[in-house]
Every structure is written in C-alpha cells, then in structure tokens.
mmCIF file with all atom_site columns, C-alpha atoms in Angstrom:
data_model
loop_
_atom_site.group_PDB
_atom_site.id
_atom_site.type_symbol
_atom_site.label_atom_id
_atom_site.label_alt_id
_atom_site.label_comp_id
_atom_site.label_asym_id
_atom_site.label_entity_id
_atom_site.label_seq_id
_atom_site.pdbx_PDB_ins_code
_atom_site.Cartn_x
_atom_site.Cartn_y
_atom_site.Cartn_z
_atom_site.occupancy
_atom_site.B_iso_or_equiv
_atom_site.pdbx_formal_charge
_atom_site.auth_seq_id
_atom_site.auth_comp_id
_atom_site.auth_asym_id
_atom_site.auth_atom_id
_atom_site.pdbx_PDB_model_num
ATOM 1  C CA . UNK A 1 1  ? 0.000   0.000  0.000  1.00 89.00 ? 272 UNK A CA 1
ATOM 2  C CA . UNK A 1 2  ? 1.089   3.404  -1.066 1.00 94.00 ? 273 UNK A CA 1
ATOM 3  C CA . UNK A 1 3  ? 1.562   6.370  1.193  1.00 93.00 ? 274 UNK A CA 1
ATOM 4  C CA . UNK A 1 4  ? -1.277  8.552  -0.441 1.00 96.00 ? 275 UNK A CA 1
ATOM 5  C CA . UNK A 1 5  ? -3.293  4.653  0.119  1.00 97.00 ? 276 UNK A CA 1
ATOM 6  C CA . UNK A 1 6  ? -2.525  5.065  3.396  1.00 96.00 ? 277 UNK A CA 1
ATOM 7  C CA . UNK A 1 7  ? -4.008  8.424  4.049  1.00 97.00 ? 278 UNK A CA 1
ATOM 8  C CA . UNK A 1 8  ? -6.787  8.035  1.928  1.00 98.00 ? 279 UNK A CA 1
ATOM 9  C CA . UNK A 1 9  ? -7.844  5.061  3.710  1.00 98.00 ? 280 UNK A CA 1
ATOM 10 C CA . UNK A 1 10 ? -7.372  6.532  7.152  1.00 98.00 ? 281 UNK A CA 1
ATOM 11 C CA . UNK A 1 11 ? -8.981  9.714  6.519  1.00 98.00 ? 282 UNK A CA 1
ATOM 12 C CA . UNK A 1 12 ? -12.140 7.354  5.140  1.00 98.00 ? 283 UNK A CA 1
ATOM 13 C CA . UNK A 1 13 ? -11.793 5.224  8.283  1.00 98.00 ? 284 UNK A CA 1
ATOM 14 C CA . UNK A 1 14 ? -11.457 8.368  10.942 1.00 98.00 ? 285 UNK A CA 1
ATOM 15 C CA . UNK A 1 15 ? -14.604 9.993  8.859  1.00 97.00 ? 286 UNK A CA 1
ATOM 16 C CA . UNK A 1 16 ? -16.665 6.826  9.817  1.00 97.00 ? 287 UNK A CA 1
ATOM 17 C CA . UNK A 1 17 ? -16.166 7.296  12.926 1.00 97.00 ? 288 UNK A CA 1
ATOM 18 C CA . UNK A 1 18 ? -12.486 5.674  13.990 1.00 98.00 ? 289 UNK A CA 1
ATOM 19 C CA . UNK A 1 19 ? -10.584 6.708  16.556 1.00 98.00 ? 290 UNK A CA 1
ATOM 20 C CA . UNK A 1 20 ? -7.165  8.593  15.158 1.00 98.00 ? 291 UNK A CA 1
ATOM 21 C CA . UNK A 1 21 ? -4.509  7.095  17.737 1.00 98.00 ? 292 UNK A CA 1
ATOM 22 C CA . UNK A 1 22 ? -1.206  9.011  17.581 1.00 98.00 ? 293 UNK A CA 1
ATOM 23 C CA . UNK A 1 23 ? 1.126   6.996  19.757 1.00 98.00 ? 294 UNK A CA 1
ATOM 24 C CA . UNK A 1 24 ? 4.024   9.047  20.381 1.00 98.00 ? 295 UNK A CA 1
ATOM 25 C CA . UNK A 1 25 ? 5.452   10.899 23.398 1.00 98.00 ? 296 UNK A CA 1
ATOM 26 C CA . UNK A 1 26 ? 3.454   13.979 24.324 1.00 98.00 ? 297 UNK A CA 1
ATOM 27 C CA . UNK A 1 27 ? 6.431   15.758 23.147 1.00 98.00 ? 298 UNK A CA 1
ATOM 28 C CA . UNK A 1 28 ? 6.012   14.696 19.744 1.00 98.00 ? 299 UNK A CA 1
ATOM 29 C CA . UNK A 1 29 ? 2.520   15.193 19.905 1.00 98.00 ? 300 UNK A CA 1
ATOM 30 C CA . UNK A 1 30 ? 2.683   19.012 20.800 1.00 97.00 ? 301 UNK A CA 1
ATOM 31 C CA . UNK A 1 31 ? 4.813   19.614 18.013 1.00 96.00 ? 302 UNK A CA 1
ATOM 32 C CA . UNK A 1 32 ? 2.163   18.557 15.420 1.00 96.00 ? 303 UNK A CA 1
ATOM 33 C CA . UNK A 1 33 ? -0.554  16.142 14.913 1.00 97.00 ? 304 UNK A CA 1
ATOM 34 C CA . UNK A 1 34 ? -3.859  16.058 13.038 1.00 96.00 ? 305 UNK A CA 1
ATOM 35 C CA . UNK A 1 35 ? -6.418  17.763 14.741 1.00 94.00 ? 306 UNK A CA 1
ATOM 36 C CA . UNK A 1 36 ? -8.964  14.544 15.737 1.00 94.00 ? 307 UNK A CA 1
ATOM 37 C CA . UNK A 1 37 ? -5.921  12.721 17.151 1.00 98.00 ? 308 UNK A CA 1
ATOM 38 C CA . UNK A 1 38 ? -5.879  11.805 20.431 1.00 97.00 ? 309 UNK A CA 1
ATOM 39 C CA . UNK A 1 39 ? -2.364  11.182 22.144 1.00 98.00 ? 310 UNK A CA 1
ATOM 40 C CA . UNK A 1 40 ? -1.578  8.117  24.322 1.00 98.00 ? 311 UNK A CA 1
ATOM 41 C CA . UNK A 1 41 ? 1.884   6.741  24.123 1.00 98.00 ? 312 UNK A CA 1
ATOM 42 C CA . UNK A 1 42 ? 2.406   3.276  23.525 1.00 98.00 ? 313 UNK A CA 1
ATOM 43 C CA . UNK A 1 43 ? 4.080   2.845  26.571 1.00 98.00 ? 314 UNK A CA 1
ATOM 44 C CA . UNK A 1 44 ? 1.200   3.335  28.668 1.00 98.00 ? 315 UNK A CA 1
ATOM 45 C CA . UNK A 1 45 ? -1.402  2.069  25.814 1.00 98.00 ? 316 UNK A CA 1
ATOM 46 C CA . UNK A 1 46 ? -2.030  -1.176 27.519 1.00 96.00 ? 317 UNK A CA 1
ATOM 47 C CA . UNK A 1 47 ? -2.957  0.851  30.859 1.00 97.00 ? 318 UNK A CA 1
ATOM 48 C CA . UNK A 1 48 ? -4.785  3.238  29.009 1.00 97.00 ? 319 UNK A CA 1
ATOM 49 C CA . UNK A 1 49 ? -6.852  1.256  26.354 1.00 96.00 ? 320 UNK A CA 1
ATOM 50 C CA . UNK A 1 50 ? -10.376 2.219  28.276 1.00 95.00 ? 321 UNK A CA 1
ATOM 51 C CA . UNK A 1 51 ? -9.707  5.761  26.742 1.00 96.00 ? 322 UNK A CA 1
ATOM 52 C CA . UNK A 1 52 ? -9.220  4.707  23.656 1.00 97.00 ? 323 UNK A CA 1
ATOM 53 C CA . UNK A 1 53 ? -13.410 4.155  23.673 1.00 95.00 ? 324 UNK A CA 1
ATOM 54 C CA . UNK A 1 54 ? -15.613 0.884  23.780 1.00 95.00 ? 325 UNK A CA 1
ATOM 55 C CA . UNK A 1 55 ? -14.584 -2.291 22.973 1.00 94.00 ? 326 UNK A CA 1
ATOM 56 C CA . UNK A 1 56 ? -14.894 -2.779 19.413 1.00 94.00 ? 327 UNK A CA 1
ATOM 57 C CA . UNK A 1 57 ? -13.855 0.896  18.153 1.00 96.00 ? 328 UNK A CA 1
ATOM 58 C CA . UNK A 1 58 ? -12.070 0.989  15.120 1.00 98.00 ? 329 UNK A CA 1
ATOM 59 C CA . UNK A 1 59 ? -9.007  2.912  15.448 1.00 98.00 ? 330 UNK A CA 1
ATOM 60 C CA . UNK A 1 60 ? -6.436  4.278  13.079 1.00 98.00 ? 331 UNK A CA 1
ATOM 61 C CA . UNK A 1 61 ? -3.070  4.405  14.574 1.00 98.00 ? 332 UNK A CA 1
ATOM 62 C CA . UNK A 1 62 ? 0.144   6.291  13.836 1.00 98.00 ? 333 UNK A CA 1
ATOM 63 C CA . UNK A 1 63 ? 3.232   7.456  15.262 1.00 98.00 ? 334 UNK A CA 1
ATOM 64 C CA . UNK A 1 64 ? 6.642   9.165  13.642 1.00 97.00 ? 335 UNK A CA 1
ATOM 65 C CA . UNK A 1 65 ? 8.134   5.963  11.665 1.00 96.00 ? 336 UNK A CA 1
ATOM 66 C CA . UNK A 1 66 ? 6.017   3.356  12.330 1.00 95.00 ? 337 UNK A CA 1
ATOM 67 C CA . UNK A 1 67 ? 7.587   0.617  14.415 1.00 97.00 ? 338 UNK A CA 1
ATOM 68 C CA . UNK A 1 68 ? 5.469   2.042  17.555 1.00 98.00 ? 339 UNK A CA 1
ATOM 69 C CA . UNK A 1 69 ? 2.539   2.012  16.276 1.00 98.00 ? 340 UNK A CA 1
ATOM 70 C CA . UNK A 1 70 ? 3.117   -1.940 14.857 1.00 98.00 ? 341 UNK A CA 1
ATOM 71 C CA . UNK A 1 71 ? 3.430   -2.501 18.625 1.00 98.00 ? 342 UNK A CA 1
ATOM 72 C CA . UNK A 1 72 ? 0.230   -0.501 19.060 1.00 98.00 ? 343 UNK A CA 1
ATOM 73 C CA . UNK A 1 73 ? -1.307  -2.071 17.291 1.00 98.00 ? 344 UNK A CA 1
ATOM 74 C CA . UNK A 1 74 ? -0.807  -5.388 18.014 1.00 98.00 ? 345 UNK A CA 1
ATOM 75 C CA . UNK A 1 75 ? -1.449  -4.227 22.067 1.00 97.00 ? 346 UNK A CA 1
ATOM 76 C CA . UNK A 1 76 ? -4.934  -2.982 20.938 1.00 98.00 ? 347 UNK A CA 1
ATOM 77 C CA . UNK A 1 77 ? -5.906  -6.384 18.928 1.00 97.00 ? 348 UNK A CA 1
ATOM 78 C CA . UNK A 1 78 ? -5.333  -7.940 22.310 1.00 96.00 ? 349 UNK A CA 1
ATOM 79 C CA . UNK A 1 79 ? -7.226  -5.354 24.390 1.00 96.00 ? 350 UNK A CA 1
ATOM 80 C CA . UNK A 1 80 ? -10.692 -5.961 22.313 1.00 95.00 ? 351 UNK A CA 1
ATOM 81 C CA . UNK A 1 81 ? -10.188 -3.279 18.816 1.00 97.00 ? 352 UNK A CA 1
ATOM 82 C CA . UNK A 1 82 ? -10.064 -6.304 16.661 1.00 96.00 ? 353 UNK A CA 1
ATOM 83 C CA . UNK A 1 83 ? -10.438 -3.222 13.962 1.00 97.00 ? 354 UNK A CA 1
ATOM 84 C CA . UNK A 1 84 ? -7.184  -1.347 13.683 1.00 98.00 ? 355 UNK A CA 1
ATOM 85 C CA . UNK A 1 85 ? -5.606  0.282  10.674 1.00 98.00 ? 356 UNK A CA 1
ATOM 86 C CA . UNK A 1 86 ? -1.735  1.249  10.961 1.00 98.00 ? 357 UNK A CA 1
ATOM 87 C CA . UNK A 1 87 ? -0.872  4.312  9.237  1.00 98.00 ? 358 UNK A CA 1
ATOM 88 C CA . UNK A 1 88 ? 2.665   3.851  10.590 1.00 97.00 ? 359 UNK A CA 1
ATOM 89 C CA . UNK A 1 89 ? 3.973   7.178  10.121 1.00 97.00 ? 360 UNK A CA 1
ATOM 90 C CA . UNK A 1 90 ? 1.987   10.653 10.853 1.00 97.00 ? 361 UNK A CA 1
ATOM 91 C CA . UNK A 1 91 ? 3.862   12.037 7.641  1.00 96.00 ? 362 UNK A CA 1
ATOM 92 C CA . UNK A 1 92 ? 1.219   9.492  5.883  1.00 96.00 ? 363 UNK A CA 1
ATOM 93 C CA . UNK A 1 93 ? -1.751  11.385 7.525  1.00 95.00 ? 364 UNK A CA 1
#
C-alpha cells in the first residue's frame, strides 16, 4: 500500500467514525498532529486502552516511523479493537 493509500484510507476510516490514535510521546505530539488525534503513548497504551473508547472501536493508529505504532497495534488487537488500521507514520496522515 502506497503512502497517499494510506491516508486516503485513514482519513475514510477516521470519517466513519475511527478513533485517530497518535502513539508518540506527548512531546512529539505538541509539536504537530492532526487535529482529531488523540495522544496516548504506547508505553502506557495497555494501561490506558479504556480511553481509547468501547470495545470494538475501530481505530487508526500512527506514530513518527512506524515501528510504535506496529506494537500498538498489536497491544490494541489484544485489548478488544479487533479493527485497527496502521498508518505507521503521521507524515502518511
């Protein structure tokens, strides 16, 4: 899949109601991010996942390169979001 695939299909997915899941430190995040993302790093993701939303919530995740959000990914499979789409990289938004 192409970058501009990428985007295309998360911007599709997050306009159906996904959750945009930007990964990174809060560092990262405050120096730009999309505006619907929310910001929970993956190394408190598996504490956090009840603020990701229900059970069951799609979610679109990204973070700068894309190995974290692999991780993130795989982390929110096993929390219940059998529906997650990696964007790997935020540069693909």
């Amino acid at each position: 899949m192409t970058p501009q695939e990428r985007s295309q299909k998360a911007h599709e997915l997050v306009a159906q109601g996904a959750v945009l899941l930007d990964v990174r430190t809060p560092e990262e995040f405050q120096q730009g991010h999309p505006e619907a993302a929310r910001n929970i790093p993956v190394q408190v993701l598996a504490q956090r996942l009840s603020e990701v939303g229900p059970v069951g919530t799609p979610v679109v995740v990204y973070c700068a390169a894309g190995g974290r959000s692999a991780v993130a990914a795989q982390l929110l499979r096993q929390g219940g979001f059998p529906e997650v789409f990696d964007l790997q990289s935020v540069k693909n938004w």
